[in-house]
Short mmCIF file of C-alpha atoms in Angstrom, two decimals:
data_model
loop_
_atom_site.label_atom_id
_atom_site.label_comp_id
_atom_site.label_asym_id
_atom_site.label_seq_id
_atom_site.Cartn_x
_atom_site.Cartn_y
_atom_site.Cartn_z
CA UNK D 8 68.30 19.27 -82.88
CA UNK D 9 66.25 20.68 -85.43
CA UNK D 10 66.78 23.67 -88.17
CA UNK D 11 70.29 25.21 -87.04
CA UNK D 12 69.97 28.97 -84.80
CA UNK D 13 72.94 30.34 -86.42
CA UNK D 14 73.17 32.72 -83.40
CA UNK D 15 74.96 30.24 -81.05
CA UNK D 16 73.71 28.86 -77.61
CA UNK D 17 73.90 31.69 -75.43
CA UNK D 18 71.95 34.49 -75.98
CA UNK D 19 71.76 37.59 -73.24
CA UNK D 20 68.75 39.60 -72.95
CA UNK D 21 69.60 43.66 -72.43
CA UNK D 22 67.20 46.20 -71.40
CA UNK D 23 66.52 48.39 -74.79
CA UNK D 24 66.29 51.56 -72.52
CA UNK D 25 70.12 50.73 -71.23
CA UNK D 26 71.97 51.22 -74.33
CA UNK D 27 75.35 51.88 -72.07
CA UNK D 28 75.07 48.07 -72.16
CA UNK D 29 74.37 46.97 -75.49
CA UNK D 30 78.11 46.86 -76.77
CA UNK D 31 79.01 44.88 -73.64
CA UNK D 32 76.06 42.38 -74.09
CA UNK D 33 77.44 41.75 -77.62
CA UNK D 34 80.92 41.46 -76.67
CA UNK D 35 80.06 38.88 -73.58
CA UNK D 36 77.33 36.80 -75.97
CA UNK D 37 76.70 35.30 -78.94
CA UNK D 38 73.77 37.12 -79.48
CA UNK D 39 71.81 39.84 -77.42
CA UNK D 40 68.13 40.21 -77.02
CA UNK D 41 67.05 43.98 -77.21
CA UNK D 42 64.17 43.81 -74.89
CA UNK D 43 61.50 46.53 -75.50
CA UNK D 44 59.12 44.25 -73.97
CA UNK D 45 59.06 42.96 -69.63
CA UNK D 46 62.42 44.99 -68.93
CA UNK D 47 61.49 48.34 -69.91
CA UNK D 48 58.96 50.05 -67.64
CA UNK D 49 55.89 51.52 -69.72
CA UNK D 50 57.14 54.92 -68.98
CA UNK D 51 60.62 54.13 -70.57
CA UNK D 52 59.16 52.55 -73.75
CA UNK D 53 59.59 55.66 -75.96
CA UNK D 54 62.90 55.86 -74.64
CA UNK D 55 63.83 52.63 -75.20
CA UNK D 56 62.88 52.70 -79.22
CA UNK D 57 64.80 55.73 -79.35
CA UNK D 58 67.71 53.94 -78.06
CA UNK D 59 67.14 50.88 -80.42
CA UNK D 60 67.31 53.55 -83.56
CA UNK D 61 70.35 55.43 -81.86
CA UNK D 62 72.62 52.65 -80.68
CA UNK D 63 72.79 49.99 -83.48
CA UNK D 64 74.64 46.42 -82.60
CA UNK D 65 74.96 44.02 -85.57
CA UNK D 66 71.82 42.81 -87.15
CA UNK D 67 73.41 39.71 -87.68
CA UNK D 68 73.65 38.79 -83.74
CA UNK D 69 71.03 40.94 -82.54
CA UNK D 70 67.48 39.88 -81.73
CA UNK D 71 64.82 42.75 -81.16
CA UNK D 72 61.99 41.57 -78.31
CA UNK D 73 58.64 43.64 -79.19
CA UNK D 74 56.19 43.80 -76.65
CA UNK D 75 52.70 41.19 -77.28
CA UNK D 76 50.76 41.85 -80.12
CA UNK D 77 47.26 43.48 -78.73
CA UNK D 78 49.56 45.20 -76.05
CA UNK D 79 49.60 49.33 -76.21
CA UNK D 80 53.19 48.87 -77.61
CA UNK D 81 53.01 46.39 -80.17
CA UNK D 82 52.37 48.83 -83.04
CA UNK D 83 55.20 51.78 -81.90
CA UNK D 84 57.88 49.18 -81.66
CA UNK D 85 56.99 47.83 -85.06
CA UNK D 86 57.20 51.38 -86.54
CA UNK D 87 60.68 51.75 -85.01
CA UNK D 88 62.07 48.05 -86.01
CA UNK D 89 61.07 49.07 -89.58
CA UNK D 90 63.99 51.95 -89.14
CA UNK D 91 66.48 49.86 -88.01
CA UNK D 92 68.77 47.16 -89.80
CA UNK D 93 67.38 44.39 -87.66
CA UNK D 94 65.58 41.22 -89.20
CA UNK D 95 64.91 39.22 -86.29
CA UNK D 96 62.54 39.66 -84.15
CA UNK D 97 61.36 38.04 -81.19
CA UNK D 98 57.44 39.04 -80.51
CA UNK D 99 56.04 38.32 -76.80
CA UNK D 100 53.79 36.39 -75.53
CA UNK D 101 52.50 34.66 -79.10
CA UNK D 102 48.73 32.77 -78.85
CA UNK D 103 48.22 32.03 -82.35
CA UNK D 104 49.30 32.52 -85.86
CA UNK D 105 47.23 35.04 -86.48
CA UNK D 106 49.39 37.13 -83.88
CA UNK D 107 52.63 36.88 -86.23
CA UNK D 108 50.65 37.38 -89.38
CA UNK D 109 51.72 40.61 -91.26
CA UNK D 110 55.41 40.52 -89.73
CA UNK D 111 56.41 37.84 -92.68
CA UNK D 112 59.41 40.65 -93.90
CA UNK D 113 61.06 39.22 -90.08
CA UNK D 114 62.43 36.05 -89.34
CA UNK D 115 60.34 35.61 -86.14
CA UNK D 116 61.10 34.41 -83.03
CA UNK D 117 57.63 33.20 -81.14
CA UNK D 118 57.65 33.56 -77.68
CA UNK D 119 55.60 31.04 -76.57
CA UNK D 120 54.74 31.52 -72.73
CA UNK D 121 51.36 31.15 -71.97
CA UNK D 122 48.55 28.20 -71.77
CA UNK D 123 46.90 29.50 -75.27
CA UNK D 124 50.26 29.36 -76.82
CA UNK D 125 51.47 26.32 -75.39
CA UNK D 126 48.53 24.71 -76.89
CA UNK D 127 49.02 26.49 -80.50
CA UNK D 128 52.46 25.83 -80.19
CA UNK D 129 52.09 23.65 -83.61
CA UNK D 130 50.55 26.58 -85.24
CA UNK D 131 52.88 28.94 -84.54
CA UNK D 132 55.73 26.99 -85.74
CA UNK D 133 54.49 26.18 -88.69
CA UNK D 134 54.16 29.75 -90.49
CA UNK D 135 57.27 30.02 -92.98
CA UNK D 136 58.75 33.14 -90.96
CA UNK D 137 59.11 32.15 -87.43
CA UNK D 138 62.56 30.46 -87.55
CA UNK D 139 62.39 29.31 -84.01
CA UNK D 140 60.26 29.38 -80.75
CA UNK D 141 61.00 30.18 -77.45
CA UNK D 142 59.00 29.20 -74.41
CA UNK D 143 58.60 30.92 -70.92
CA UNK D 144 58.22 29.43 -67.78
CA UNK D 145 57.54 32.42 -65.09
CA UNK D 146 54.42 33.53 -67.78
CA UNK D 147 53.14 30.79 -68.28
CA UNK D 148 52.46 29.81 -64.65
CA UNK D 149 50.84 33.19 -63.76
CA UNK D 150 48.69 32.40 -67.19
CA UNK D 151 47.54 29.45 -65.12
CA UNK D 152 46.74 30.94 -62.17
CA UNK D 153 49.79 30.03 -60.26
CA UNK D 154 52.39 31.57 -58.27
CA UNK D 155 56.11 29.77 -59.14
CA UNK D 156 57.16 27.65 -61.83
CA UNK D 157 59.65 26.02 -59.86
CA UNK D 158 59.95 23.60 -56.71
CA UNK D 159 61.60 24.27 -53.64
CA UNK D 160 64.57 22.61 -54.74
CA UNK D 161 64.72 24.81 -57.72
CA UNK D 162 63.82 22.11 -60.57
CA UNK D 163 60.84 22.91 -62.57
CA UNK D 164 56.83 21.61 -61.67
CA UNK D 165 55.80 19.11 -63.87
CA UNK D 166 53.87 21.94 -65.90
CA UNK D 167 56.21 23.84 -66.88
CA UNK D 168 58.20 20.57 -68.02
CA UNK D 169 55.57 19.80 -69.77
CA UNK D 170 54.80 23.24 -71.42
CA UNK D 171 58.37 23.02 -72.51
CA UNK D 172 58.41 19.55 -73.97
CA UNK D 173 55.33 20.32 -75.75
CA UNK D 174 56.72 23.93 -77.09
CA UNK D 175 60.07 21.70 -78.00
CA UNK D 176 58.12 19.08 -80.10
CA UNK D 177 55.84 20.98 -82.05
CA UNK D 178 58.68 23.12 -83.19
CA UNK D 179 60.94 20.11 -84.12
CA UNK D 180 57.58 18.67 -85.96
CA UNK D 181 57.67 21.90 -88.21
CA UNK D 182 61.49 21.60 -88.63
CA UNK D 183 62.18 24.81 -85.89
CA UNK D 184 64.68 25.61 -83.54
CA UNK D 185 63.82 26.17 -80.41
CA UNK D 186 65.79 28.32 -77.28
CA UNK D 187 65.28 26.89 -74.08
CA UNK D 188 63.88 29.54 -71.25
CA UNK D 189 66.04 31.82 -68.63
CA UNK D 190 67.76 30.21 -65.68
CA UNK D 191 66.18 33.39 -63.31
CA UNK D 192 68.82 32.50 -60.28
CA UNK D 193 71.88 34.25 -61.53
CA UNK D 194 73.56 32.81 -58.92
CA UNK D 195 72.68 28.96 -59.24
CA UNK D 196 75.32 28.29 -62.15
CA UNK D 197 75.27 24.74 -61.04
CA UNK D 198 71.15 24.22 -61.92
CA UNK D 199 72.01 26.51 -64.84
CA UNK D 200 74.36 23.55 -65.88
CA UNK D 201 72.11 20.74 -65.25
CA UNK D 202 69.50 22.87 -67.07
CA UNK D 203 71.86 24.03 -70.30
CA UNK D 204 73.16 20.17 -70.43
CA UNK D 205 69.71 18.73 -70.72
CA UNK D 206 68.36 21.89 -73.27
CA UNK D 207 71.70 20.49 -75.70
CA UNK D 208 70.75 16.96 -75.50
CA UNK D 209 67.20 16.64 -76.02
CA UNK D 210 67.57 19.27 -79.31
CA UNK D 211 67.33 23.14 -77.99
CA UNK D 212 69.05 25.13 -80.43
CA UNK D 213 70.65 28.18 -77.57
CA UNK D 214 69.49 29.25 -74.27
CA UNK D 215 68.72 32.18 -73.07
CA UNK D 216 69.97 33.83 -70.05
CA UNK D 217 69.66 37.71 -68.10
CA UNK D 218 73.40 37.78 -66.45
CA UNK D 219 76.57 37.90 -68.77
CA UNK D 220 77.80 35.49 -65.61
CA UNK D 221 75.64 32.63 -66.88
CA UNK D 222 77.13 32.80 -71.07
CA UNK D 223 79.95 30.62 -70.55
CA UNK D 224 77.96 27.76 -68.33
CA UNK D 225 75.62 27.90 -71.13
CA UNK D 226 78.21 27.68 -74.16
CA UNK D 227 80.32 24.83 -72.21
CA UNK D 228 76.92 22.96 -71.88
CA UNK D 229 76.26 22.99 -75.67
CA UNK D 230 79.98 22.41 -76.53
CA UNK D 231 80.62 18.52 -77.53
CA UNK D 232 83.46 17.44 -75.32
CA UNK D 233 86.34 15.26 -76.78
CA UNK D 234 85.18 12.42 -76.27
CA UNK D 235 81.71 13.01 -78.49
CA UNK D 236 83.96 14.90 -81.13
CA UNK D 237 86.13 11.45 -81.18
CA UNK D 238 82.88 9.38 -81.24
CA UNK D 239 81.06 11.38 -83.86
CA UNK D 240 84.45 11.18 -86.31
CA UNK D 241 84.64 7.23 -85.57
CA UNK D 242 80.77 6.85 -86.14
CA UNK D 243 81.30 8.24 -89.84
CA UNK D 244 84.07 7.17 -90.57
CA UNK D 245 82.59 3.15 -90.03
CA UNK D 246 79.52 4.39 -91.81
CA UNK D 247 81.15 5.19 -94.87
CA UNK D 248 81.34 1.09 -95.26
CA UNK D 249 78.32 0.11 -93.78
CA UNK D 250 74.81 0.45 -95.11
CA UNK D 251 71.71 0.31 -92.88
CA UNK D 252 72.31 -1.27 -88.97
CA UNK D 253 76.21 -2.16 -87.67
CA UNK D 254 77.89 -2.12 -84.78
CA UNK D 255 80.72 -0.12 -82.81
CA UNK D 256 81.97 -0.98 -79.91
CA UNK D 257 79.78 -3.38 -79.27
CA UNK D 258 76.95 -0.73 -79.55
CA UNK D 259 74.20 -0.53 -82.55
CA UNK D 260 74.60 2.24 -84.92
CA UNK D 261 71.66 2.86 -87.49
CA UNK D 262 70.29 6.07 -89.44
CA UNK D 263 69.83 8.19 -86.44
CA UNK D 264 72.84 7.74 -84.65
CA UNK D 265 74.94 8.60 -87.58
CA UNK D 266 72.56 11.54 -88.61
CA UNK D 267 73.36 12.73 -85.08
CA UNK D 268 77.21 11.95 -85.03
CA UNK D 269 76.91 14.35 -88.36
CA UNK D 270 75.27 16.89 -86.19
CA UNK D 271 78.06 16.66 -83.82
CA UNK D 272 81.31 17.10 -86.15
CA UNK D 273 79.11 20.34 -88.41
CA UNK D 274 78.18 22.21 -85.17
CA UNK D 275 82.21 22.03 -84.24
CA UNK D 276 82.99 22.83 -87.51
CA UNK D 277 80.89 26.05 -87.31
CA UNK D 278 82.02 27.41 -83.89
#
């Protein structure tokens, strides 16, 4: 994994025109998404900023969604964040730096779901204030021209995998976190698991999900079970005489493995 998201794995999205369900969305999460953006009809967008300003959650778990930049909305929510507390900001639909330019008093999120941003992905994540990016795989296809991200068995088409591997590397090159995209079937906690379990092992930082249901799949699946946490602790503790390349168990350990059994024992230590 790359730079640490020091809001935990599981963050919910919550419609910024509900704010019955903000306190409940914090209480269930790690983190909730305010979402001025896709789950606020355009006639409930004033009424969702004035429930952003009216209804404050704590800055320090909360991430704002603002609609795309170029979108009628982009400009009111902006006004509104600028009352509020909150410093984190997740902008839609991101196509190039240029698009988070002028935002730099944020920590951005970059919401990278479409084939322009996929491809600018690197350029995004390298501006100093976007402290992670998040990719989208429902946007993205329609961006293409396409009608499901998914397969009939529910795993994703090989372009959306690869829109997310590229969205995951390019961050990681630029030393970014990255959250892993919504698991849409609230029901399907079982491909929710398969999908959580690979985000945590290939490097995704949280994942975000639409259903307080799905936040405890998703924080088991980023958990290190016993047996890592045992690992990790007997890793370092033979590193401590060994310099360079030795072995455990039969098994080689160099650099990265012990970077990563470091990784394992600090992300217990800070849950």
């Amino acid at each position: 994994m790359t730079a640490a998201f020091a809001m935990g794995p599981a963050l919910l999205f919550c419609p910024a025109d509900r704010p019955d369900r903000f306190e409940k969305a914090a209480e269930r999460a790690d983190a909730v998404i305010v979402d001025l953006e896709d789950a606020v009809a355009p006639e409930r967008k004033s009424a969702a900023r004035d429930a952003l300003l009216s209804h404050p959650l704590d800055p320090e778990r909360t991430i704002v969604r603002v609609n795309s930049w170029g979108s009628p909305y982009f400009a009111d929510d902006i006004v509104a964040l600028a009352h509020t507390r909150y410093r984190t900001v997740m902008v839609a639909k991101v196509e190039s730096a240029e698009q988070v330019s002028g935002l730099e008093r944020y920590s951005l999120v970059a919401l990278v779901e479409t084939a322009a941003g996929v491809m600018r992905a690197a350029e995004i994540a390298a501006e100093a204030h976007v402290v992670a990016l998040m990719w989208g795989a429902e946007d993205l296809v329609a961006s293409l021209g396409g009608t499901s991200s998914r397969s009939e068995d529910g795993a994703y088409r090989d372009v959306a995998r690869h829109a997310r591997s590229t969205v995951l590397v390019a961050a990681a090159a630029a030393g970014k976190s990255v959250i892993d995209a919504v698991h849409v079937d609230i029901a399907d906690l079982a491909g929710l698991e398969a999908e959580a379990t690979d985000a945590a092992a290939v490097g995704f930082a949280a994942t975000a999900c639409i259903h307080p249901s799905q936040v405890e799949t998703i924080r088991r699946c980023y958990a290190p079970s016993e047996a890592e946490v045992q690992w990790a602790r007997r890793v370092l503790e033979a590193a401590e005489g060994n310099r360079g390349v030795f072995t455990l168990d039969g098994r080689m350990v160099d650099a990265p493995i012990v970077r990563h059994a470091r990784r394992v024992v600090r992300d217990l230590e800070a849950r």
